[in-house]
């Protein structure tokens, strides 16, 4: 019990630090409403602590099937940290911010090709936005896309080489998929495969669909708000990480469906051998 509460408290602190990271990295002149940021950080800390301190699952998936959630958090921390350093470079340049800016400029330039998600994000910006802001958004999109792609590739390697989730013991569907009811809706393998494919397809399309939707609804949503460092950090992070998380979830569900089907085949073969022996 002590270990569970300690682990939950540590996770809560990490979540709070994630939400506070842009405020800690950006200079004070670029930070507005720090009390709101503090409230959001404390709320995230409380939610993470209550989820992991409880025996019973609520909404966090794959709670006892590491390292998928750890990889998601690491990708989020890397993205938010990198974009915070990128945003801090024009107002408070350091050697580290210059390095991140050069990396972001290189990635943004390489990934800004025809019909790419980065180019869609650049085209989303209205013409009256200054060129430095557009370049900042492009570089941020390039950084975030690279981190998201690296997280997806690493999780695929964990599944392939690390045999996730078999290496962590028995997979408890109730704990790790609390929003999935295996008793309704037909065969569980087919449902997992369908949900997995839908998540992968949705995650692959979302980076293209979101900028297009913002462009079409320019009267309702002003992309110029990305000129604000905090808005740029969180919007671009969500644009890259939500689709990556969906793809990772789809990969995980397809893997679980494959394991269940494999176990069924093994049980069927065992039953056939028992009947032949009898």
Coordinates of C-alpha atoms in Angstrom, one line a residue:
X1 CA 0.0 0.0 0.0
X2 CA 2.8 2.4 0.9
X3 CA 4.5 1.7 -2.4
X4 CA 1.3 2.3 -4.3
X5 CA 0.7 5.7 -2.6
X6 CA 4.3 6.7 -3.0
X7 CA 4.2 5.9 -6.7
X8 CA 0.9 7.7 -7.1
X9 CA 2.3 10.8 -5.4
X10 CA 5.4 10.7 -7.6
X11 CA 3.2 10.5 -10.7
X12 CA 1.1 13.4 -9.5
X13 CA 4.2 15.6 -9.0
X14 CA 5.4 14.7 -12.5
X15 CA 2.1 15.7 -14.0
X16 CA 2.1 19.0 -12.1
X17 CA 5.6 19.7 -13.4
X18 CA 4.5 19.0 -16.9
X19 CA 1.8 21.6 -16.8
X20 CA 4.1 24.1 -15.1
X21 CA 7.0 23.5 -17.4
X22 CA 6.3 26.3 -19.9
X23 CA 5.9 28.8 -17.1
X24 CA 9.2 27.7 -15.5
X25 CA 11.1 27.9 -18.8
X26 CA 9.6 31.0 -20.4
X27 CA 10.6 34.4 -19.0
X28 CA 8.2 36.1 -16.7
X29 CA 7.3 38.7 -19.4
X30 CA 5.9 35.9 -21.6
X31 CA 3.8 34.4 -18.8
X32 CA 0.2 35.5 -18.2
X33 CA -2.2 34.4 -15.4
X34 CA 0.2 32.2 -13.5
X35 CA -2.5 31.5 -10.9
X36 CA -4.5 29.7 -13.6
X37 CA -1.5 27.6 -14.6
X38 CA -0.9 26.7 -10.9
X39 CA -4.6 25.7 -10.5
X40 CA -4.3 23.4 -13.6
X41 CA -1.1 21.9 -12.4
X42 CA -2.6 21.1 -9.0
X43 CA -5.7 19.7 -10.6
X44 CA -3.6 17.4 -12.8
X45 CA -1.6 16.3 -9.8
X46 CA -4.7 15.5 -7.9
X47 CA -6.3 13.5 -10.8
X48 CA -3.1 11.5 -11.3
X49 CA -2.7 10.7 -7.6
X50 CA -6.3 9.7 -7.2
X51 CA -6.2 7.4 -10.2
X52 CA -3.0 5.6 -9.3
X53 CA -3.6 5.4 -5.6
X54 CA -6.9 3.6 -6.0
X55 CA -7.3 -0.2 -6.4
X56 CA -10.1 0.4 -8.8
X57 CA -9.7 1.8 -12.3
X58 CA -11.6 4.8 -13.5
X59 CA -10.6 6.2 -16.8
X60 CA -6.8 5.8 -17.3
X61 CA -6.1 3.0 -19.7
X62 CA -3.2 0.6 -19.5
X63 CA -2.6 1.5 -15.9
X64 CA -0.8 -1.8 -15.1
X65 CA 0.7 -2.4 -18.5
X66 CA 3.9 -0.4 -18.7
X67 CA 5.5 1.2 -20.6
X68 CA 2.8 2.6 -22.8
X69 CA 1.7 5.4 -20.4
X70 CA 5.3 6.1 -19.5
X71 CA 6.1 6.6 -23.1
X72 CA 3.1 8.8 -23.7
X73 CA 4.2 11.0 -20.7
X74 CA 7.8 11.1 -21.8
X75 CA 6.7 12.2 -25.3
X76 CA 4.5 14.9 -23.8
X77 CA 7.3 16.1 -21.5
X78 CA 9.8 16.1 -24.4
X79 CA 7.4 18.0 -26.7
X80 CA 6.3 20.6 -24.1
X81 CA 9.9 21.1 -23.0
X82 CA 11.2 21.5 -26.5
X83 CA 8.5 23.9 -27.6
X84 CA 9.0 25.9 -24.4
X85 CA 12.7 26.3 -25.2
X86 CA 11.9 27.1 -28.8
X87 CA 9.5 29.9 -27.7
X88 CA 12.0 31.2 -25.1
X89 CA 14.8 31.7 -27.7
X90 CA 13.6 35.0 -29.2
X91 CA 13.2 36.7 -25.8
X92 CA 15.8 35.0 -23.6
X93 CA 18.3 33.2 -25.8
X94 CA 20.8 30.7 -24.3
X95 CA 23.0 28.0 -25.8
X96 CA 20.3 25.3 -25.1
X97 CA 17.5 27.4 -26.7
X98 CA 19.7 28.1 -29.7
X99 CA 20.3 24.4 -30.1
X100 CA 16.6 23.6 -30.0
X101 CA 15.9 26.4 -32.4
X102 CA 18.4 25.1 -34.9
X103 CA 17.0 21.6 -34.6
X104 CA 13.4 22.9 -35.0
X105 CA 14.3 24.9 -38.0
X106 CA 16.0 21.9 -39.7
X107 CA 13.1 19.6 -38.9
X108 CA 10.5 22.2 -39.9
X109 CA 12.2 22.8 -43.2
X110 CA 12.6 19.1 -44.0
X111 CA 9.0 18.2 -43.0
X112 CA 7.4 21.2 -44.8
X113 CA 6.8 19.4 -48.1
X114 CA 3.7 19.2 -50.2
X115 CA 0.6 17.9 -48.4
X116 CA 2.5 17.2 -45.2
X117 CA 0.9 17.9 -41.8
X118 CA 3.6 20.5 -41.1
X119 CA 2.7 22.3 -44.3
X120 CA -1.0 22.1 -43.5
X121 CA -0.3 23.8 -40.2
X122 CA 1.7 26.6 -41.9
X123 CA -1.1 27.1 -44.5
X124 CA -3.6 27.3 -41.6
X125 CA -2.0 30.6 -40.4
X126 CA -3.8 33.8 -41.7
X127 CA -1.9 36.1 -44.0
X128 CA -1.7 39.0 -41.6
X129 CA 0.4 37.0 -39.1
X130 CA 4.1 38.1 -39.1
X131 CA 6.6 35.8 -40.8
X132 CA 8.6 35.1 -37.6
X133 CA 5.4 33.7 -36.0
X134 CA 4.7 31.5 -39.0
X135 CA 8.3 30.2 -38.9
X136 CA 8.0 29.6 -35.2
X137 CA 4.8 27.5 -35.8
X138 CA 6.4 25.6 -38.6
X139 CA 9.5 24.8 -36.4
X140 CA 7.3 23.8 -33.5
X141 CA 5.2 21.5 -35.7
X142 CA 8.4 19.9 -37.0
X143 CA 9.7 19.3 -33.5
X144 CA 6.4 17.9 -32.2
X145 CA 5.9 15.7 -35.3
X146 CA 9.4 14.2 -34.9
X147 CA 8.9 13.4 -31.2
X148 CA 5.4 11.9 -31.8
X149 CA 6.8 9.7 -34.6
X150 CA 9.7 8.6 -32.4
X151 CA 7.2 7.6 -29.7
X152 CA 5.1 5.6 -32.1
X153 CA 8.2 3.8 -33.5
X154 CA 9.6 3.1 -30.1
X155 CA 6.3 1.6 -28.9
X156 CA 6.2 -0.6 -32.1
X157 CA 9.7 -1.8 -31.1
X158 CA 8.5 -2.6 -27.6
X159 CA 5.6 -4.7 -29.0
X160 CA 7.8 -6.4 -31.5
X161 CA 11.0 -7.0 -29.5
X162 CA 9.8 -6.7 -25.9
X163 CA 6.7 -8.8 -26.5
X164 CA 4.4 -6.2 -24.7
X165 CA 2.3 -6.8 -22.6
X166 CA 3.3 -10.5 -22.0
X167 CA 6.5 -9.5 -20.3
X168 CA 4.5 -7.8 -17.5
X169 CA 2.5 -10.9 -16.5
X170 CA -1.2 -11.5 -17.1
X171 CA -3.1 -8.6 -18.8
X172 CA -6.2 -7.6 -16.8
X173 CA -8.7 -6.2 -19.2
X174 CA -10.9 -4.6 -16.5
X175 CA -7.9 -2.7 -15.0
X176 CA -6.1 -1.7 -18.2
X177 CA -9.2 -1.1 -20.3
X178 CA -11.8 0.3 -17.8
X179 CA -13.9 1.8 -20.5
X180 CA -14.1 -1.4 -22.6
X181 CA -16.8 -3.8 -21.7
X182 CA -15.9 -7.3 -23.0
X183 CA -19.3 -8.7 -22.3
X184 CA -21.3 -6.6 -24.8
X185 CA -21.2 -6.0 -28.5
X186 CA -20.2 -9.3 -30.0
X187 CA -16.9 -11.1 -30.2
X188 CA -14.3 -9.4 -28.1
X189 CA -11.5 -10.0 -30.6
X190 CA -13.4 -8.5 -33.4
X191 CA -14.3 -5.5 -31.3
X192 CA -10.7 -4.9 -30.2
X193 CA -9.5 -5.2 -33.8
X194 CA -12.2 -2.8 -35.0
X195 CA -11.4 -0.3 -32.3
X196 CA -7.7 -0.6 -32.9
X197 CA -8.0 0.0 -36.6
X198 CA -10.4 3.0 -36.0
X199 CA -7.9 4.5 -33.6
X200 CA -5.0 4.1 -36.0
X201 CA -6.9 5.5 -38.9
X202 CA -8.2 8.4 -36.8
X203 CA -4.7 9.2 -35.4
X204 CA -3.3 9.1 -39.0
X205 CA -5.9 11.5 -40.3
X206 CA -6.2 13.9 -37.4
X207 CA -3.0 15.9 -38.1
X208 CA -4.3 16.7 -41.5
X209 CA -8.0 17.2 -40.5
X210 CA -7.4 19.7 -37.6
X211 CA -5.6 22.4 -39.6
X212 CA -8.1 22.0 -42.4
X213 CA -11.0 22.4 -39.9
X214 CA -9.4 25.5 -38.4
X215 CA -8.9 26.9 -41.9
X216 CA -12.5 26.3 -42.8
X217 CA -13.7 27.7 -39.5
X218 CA -11.5 30.7 -39.5
X219 CA -14.4 32.9 -38.6
X220 CA -14.9 30.9 -35.4
X221 CA -11.2 30.1 -34.5
X222 CA -8.4 32.6 -35.0
X223 CA -5.1 30.8 -35.7
X224 CA -3.4 34.0 -34.8
X225 CA -3.6 33.1 -31.1
X226 CA -0.6 30.9 -31.8
X227 CA 1.5 34.1 -31.6
X228 CA 1.1 33.7 -27.8
X229 CA 3.9 31.4 -26.6
X230 CA 1.7 29.4 -24.2
X231 CA -1.0 28.9 -26.7
X232 CA 1.5 27.8 -29.3
X233 CA 3.1 25.3 -27.0
X234 CA -0.2 23.6 -25.9
X235 CA -2.0 23.7 -29.2
X236 CA 0.9 22.3 -31.2
X237 CA 1.6 19.7 -28.5
X238 CA -2.0 18.6 -28.6
X239 CA -2.0 18.6 -32.4
X240 CA 0.9 16.1 -32.4
X241 CA 0.4 14.1 -29.3
X242 CA -3.3 13.3 -29.4
X243 CA -3.0 11.5 -32.8
X244 CA 0.2 9.8 -31.6
X245 CA -1.6 8.6 -28.5
X246 CA -4.5 7.3 -30.6
X247 CA -2.2 5.4 -32.9
X248 CA -0.4 3.8 -29.9
X249 CA -3.7 2.9 -28.4
X250 CA -4.8 1.3 -31.6
X251 CA -1.5 -0.7 -31.8
X252 CA -2.0 -1.9 -28.2
X253 CA -5.6 -3.0 -28.9
X254 CA -4.6 -4.9 -32.0
X255 CA -1.8 -6.6 -30.0
X256 CA -4.2 -7.6 -27.2
X257 CA -6.7 -8.9 -29.8
X258 CA -3.9 -11.0 -31.3
X259 CA -2.9 -12.5 -27.9
X260 CA -6.6 -13.4 -27.1
X261 CA -7.0 -15.1 -30.5
X262 CA -3.7 -16.9 -30.0
X263 CA -4.8 -18.1 -26.6
X264 CA -8.1 -19.3 -28.1
X265 CA -6.3 -21.3 -30.7
X266 CA -4.1 -22.9 -28.1
X267 CA -7.1 -23.8 -26.0
X268 CA -8.9 -25.2 -29.0
X269 CA -5.9 -27.4 -30.0
X270 CA -5.7 -28.6 -26.4
X271 CA -9.3 -29.6 -26.3
X272 CA -9.0 -31.4 -29.7
X273 CA -6.0 -33.4 -28.4
X274 CA -7.9 -34.3 -25.2
X275 CA -10.9 -35.6 -27.3
X276 CA -8.5 -37.6 -29.5
X277 CA -6.8 -39.1 -26.4
X278 CA -10.2 -40.0 -24.9

